[in-house]
C-alpha positions as YAML, in Angstrom:
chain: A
units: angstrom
residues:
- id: 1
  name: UNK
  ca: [-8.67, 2.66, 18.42]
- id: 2
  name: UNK
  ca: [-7.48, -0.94, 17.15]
- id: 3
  name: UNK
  ca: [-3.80, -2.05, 17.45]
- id: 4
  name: UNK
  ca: [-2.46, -3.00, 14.01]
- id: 5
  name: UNK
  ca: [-2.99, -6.49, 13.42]
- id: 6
  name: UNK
  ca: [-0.19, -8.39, 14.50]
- id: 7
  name: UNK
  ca: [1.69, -11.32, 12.43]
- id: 8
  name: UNK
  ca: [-0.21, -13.95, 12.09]
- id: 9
  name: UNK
  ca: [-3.67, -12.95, 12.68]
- id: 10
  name: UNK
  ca: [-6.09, -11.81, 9.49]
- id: 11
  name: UNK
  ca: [-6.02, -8.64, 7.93]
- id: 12
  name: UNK
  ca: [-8.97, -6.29, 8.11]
- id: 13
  name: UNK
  ca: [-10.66, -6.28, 5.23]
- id: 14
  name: UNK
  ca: [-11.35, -3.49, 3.08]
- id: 15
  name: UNK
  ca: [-13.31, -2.14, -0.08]
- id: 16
  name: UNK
  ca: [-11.91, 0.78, -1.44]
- id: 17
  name: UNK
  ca: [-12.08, 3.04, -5.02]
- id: 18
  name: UNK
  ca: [-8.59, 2.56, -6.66]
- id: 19
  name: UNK
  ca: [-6.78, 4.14, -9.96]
- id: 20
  name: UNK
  ca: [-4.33, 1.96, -11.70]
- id: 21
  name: UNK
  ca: [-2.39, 3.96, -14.10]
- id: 22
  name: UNK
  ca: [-1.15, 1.73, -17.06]
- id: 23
  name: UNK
  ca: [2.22, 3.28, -17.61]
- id: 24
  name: UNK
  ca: [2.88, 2.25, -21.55]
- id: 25
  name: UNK
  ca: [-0.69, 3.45, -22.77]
- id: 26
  name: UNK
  ca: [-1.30, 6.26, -20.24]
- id: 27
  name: UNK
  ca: [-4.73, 4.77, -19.81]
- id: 28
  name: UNK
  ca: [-6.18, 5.07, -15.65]
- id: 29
  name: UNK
  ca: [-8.42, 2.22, -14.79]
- id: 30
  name: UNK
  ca: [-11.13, 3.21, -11.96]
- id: 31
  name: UNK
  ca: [-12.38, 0.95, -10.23]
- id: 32
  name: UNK
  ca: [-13.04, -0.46, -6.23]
- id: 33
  name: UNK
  ca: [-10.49, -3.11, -5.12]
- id: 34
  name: UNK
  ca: [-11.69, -5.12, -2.57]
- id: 35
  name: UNK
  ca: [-9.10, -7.72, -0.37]
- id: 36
  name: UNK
  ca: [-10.87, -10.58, -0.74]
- id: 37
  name: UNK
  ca: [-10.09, -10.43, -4.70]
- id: 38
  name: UNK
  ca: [-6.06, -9.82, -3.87]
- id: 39
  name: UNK
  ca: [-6.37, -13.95, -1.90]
- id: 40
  name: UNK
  ca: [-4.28, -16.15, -3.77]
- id: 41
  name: UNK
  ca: [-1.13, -14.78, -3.78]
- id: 42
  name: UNK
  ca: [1.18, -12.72, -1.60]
- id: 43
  name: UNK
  ca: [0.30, -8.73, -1.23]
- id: 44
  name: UNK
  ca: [1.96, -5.55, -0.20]
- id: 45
  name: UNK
  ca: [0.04, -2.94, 1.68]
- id: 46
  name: UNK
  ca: [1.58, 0.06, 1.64]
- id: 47
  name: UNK
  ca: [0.18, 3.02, 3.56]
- id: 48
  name: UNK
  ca: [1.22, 6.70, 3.07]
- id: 49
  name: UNK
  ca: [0.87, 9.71, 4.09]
- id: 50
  name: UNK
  ca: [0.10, 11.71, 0.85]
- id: 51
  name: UNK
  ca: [0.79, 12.27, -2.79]
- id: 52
  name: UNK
  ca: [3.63, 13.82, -4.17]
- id: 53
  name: UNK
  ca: [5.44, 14.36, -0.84]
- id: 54
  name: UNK
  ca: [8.75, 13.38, -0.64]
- id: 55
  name: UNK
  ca: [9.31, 10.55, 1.47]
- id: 56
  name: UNK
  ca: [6.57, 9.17, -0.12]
- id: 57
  name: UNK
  ca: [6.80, 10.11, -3.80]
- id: 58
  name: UNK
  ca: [10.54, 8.37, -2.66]
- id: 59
  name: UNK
  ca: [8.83, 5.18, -1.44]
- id: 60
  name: UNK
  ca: [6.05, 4.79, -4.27]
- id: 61
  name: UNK
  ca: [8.79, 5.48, -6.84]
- id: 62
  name: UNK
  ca: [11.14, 2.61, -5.02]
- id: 63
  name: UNK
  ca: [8.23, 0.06, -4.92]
- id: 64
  name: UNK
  ca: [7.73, 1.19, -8.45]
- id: 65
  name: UNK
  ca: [11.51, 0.13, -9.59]
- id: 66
  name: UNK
  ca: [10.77, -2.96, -7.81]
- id: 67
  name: UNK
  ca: [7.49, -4.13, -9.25]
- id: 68
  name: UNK
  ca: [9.06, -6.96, -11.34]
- id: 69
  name: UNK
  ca: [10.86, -8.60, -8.48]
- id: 70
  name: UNK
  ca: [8.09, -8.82, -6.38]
- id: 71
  name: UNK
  ca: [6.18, -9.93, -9.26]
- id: 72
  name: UNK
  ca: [8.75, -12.36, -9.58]
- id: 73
  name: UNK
  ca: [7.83, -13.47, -5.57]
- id: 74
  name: UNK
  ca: [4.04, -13.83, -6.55]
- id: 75
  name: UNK
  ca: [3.05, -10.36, -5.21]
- id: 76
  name: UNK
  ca: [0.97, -7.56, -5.67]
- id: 77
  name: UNK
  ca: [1.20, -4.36, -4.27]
- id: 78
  name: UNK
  ca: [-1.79, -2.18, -3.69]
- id: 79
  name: UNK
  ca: [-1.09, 1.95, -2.02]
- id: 80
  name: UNK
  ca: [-3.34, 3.69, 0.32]
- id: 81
  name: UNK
  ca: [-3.67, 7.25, 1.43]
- id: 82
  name: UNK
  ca: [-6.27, 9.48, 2.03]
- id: 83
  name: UNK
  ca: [-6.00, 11.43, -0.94]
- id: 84
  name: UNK
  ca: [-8.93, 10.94, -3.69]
- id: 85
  name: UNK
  ca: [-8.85, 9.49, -6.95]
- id: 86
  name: UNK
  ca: [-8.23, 12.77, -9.15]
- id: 87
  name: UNK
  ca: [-4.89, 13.69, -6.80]
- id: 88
  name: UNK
  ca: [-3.94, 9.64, -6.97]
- id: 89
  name: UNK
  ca: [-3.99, 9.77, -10.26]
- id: 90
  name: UNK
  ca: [-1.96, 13.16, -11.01]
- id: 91
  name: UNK
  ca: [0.56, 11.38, -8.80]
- id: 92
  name: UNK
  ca: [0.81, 8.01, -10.70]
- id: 93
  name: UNK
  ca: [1.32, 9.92, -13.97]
- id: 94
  name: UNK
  ca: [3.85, 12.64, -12.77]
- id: 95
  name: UNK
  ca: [6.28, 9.81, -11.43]
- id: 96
  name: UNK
  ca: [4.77, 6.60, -13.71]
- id: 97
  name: UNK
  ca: [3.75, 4.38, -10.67]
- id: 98
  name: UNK
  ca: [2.88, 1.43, -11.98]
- id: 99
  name: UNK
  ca: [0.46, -0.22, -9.02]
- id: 100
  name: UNK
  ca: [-3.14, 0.54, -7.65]
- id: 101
  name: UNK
  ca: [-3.41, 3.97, -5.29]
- id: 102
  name: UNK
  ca: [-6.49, 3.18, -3.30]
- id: 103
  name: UNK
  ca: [-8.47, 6.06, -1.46]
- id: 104
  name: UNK
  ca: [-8.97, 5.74, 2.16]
- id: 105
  name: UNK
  ca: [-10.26, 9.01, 2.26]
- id: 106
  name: UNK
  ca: [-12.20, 8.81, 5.65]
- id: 107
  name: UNK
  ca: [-9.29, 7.05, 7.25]
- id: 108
  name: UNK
  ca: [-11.41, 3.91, 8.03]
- id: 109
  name: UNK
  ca: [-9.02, 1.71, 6.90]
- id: 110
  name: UNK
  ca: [-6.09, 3.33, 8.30]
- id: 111
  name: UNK
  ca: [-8.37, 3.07, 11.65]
- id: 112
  name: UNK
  ca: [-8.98, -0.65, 11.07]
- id: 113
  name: UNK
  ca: [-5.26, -1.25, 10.67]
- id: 114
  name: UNK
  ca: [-4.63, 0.86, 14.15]
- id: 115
  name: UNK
  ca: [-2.41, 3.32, 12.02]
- id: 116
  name: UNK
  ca: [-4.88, 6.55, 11.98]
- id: 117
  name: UNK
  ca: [-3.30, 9.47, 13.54]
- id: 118
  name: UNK
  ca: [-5.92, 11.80, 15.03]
- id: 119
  name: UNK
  ca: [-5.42, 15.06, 13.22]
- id: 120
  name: UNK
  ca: [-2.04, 14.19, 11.47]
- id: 121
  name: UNK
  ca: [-3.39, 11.57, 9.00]
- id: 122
  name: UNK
  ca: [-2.23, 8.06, 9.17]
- id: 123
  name: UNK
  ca: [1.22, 6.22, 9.70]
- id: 124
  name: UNK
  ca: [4.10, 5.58, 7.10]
- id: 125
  name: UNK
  ca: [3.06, 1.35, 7.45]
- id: 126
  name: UNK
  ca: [4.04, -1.63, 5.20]
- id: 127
  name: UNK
  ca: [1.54, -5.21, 5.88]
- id: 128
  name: UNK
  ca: [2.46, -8.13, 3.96]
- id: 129
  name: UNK
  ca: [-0.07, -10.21, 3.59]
- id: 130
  name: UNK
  ca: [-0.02, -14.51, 2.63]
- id: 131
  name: UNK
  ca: [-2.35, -15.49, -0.46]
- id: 132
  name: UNK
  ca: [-4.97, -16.15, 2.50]
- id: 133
  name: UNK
  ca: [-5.19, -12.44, 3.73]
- id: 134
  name: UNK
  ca: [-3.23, -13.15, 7.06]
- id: 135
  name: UNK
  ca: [-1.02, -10.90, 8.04]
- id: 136
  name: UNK
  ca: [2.78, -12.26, 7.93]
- id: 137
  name: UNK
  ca: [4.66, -8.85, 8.45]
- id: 138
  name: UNK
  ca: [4.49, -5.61, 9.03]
- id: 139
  name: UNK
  ca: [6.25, -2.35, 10.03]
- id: 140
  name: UNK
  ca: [4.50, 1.01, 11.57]
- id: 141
  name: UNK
  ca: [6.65, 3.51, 11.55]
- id: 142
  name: UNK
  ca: [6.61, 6.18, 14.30]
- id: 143
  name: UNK
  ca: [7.38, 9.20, 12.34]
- id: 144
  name: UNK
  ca: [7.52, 8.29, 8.88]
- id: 145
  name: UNK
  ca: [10.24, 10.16, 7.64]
- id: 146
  name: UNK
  ca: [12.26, 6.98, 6.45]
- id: 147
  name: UNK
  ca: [10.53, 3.92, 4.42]
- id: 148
  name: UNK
  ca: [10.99, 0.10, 4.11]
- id: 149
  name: UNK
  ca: [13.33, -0.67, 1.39]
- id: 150
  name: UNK
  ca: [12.56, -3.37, -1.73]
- id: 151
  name: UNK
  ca: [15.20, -5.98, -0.41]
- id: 152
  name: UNK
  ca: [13.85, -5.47, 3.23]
- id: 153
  name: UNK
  ca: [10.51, -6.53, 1.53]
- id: 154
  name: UNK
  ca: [11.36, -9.02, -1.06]
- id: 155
  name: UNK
  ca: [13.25, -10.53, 1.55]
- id: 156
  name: UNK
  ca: [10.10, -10.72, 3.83]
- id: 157
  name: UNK
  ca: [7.75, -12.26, 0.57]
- id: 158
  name: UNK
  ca: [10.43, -14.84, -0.12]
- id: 159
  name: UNK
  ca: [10.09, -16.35, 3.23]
- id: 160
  name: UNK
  ca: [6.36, -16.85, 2.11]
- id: 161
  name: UNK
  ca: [7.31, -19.03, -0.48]
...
């Protein structure tokens, strides 16, 4: 199994469907987001475990809050689990997250990243990416039942700029 790509090198890339759930008009865009179209500006990979969990219905809500000040930074910031498209979007409109949830539902790119967890799923990981696609951060957690704060990452996408 790969090692998760460390600082500095490129990110795997990655097409994968999406849902982005417009939170004002309650409208759910479908549609495949591929990392090559995110190039340009700073992103935020986060990967999670499932929907509407707690630790990460915690963390997706967090990022949520956040959205403007890592807007502010230049940054998107894209969610991946292996949950499908109909439970991604129940979870964006029960807690009104306001970024792409992208479906890795076969786990390939949680094994591209090295975070795939044979029989468990995949591990609570943040990658920050440059506006090239190379990786400039990152955090794998080992059990996943904590999460990387806003200001941990703003911090981390204001050393980009």
């Amino acid at each position: 199994m790969p090692k998760p790509p460390e600082p500095g090198s490129r990110a795997p890339e990655f097409t994968l469907p999406g849902l982005l759930l417009d939170v004002e008009s309650g409208a759910a865009e479908r549609r495949e987001h591929r990392l090559t179209e995110a190039k340009g500006g700073p992103l935020v990979l986060v990967f999670y475990p499932g929907d509407d969990t707690a630790v990460c219905t915690k963390q997706l809500c967090s990022y949520t809050s956040d959205l403007d000040r890592f807007r502010g930074l230049g940054a998107s910031v894209w969610g991946i689990s292996p949950q499908d498209l109909d439970s991604h979007e129940r979870f964006a409109r029960k807690h009104g997250l306001g970024f792409p949830l992208l479906a890795d539902t076969d786990r390939a790119v949680a094994r591209a990243y090295g975070i795939a967890v044979p029989g468990l799923g995949l591990r609570r990981s943040v990658f920050i990416l440059d506006a090239d696609g190379t990786v400039r951060w990152r955090h794998v957690a080992l059990a996943g039942l904590t999460f990387q704060h806003g200001d941990t990452l703003a911090e981390e996408l204001a050393k980009l700029g």
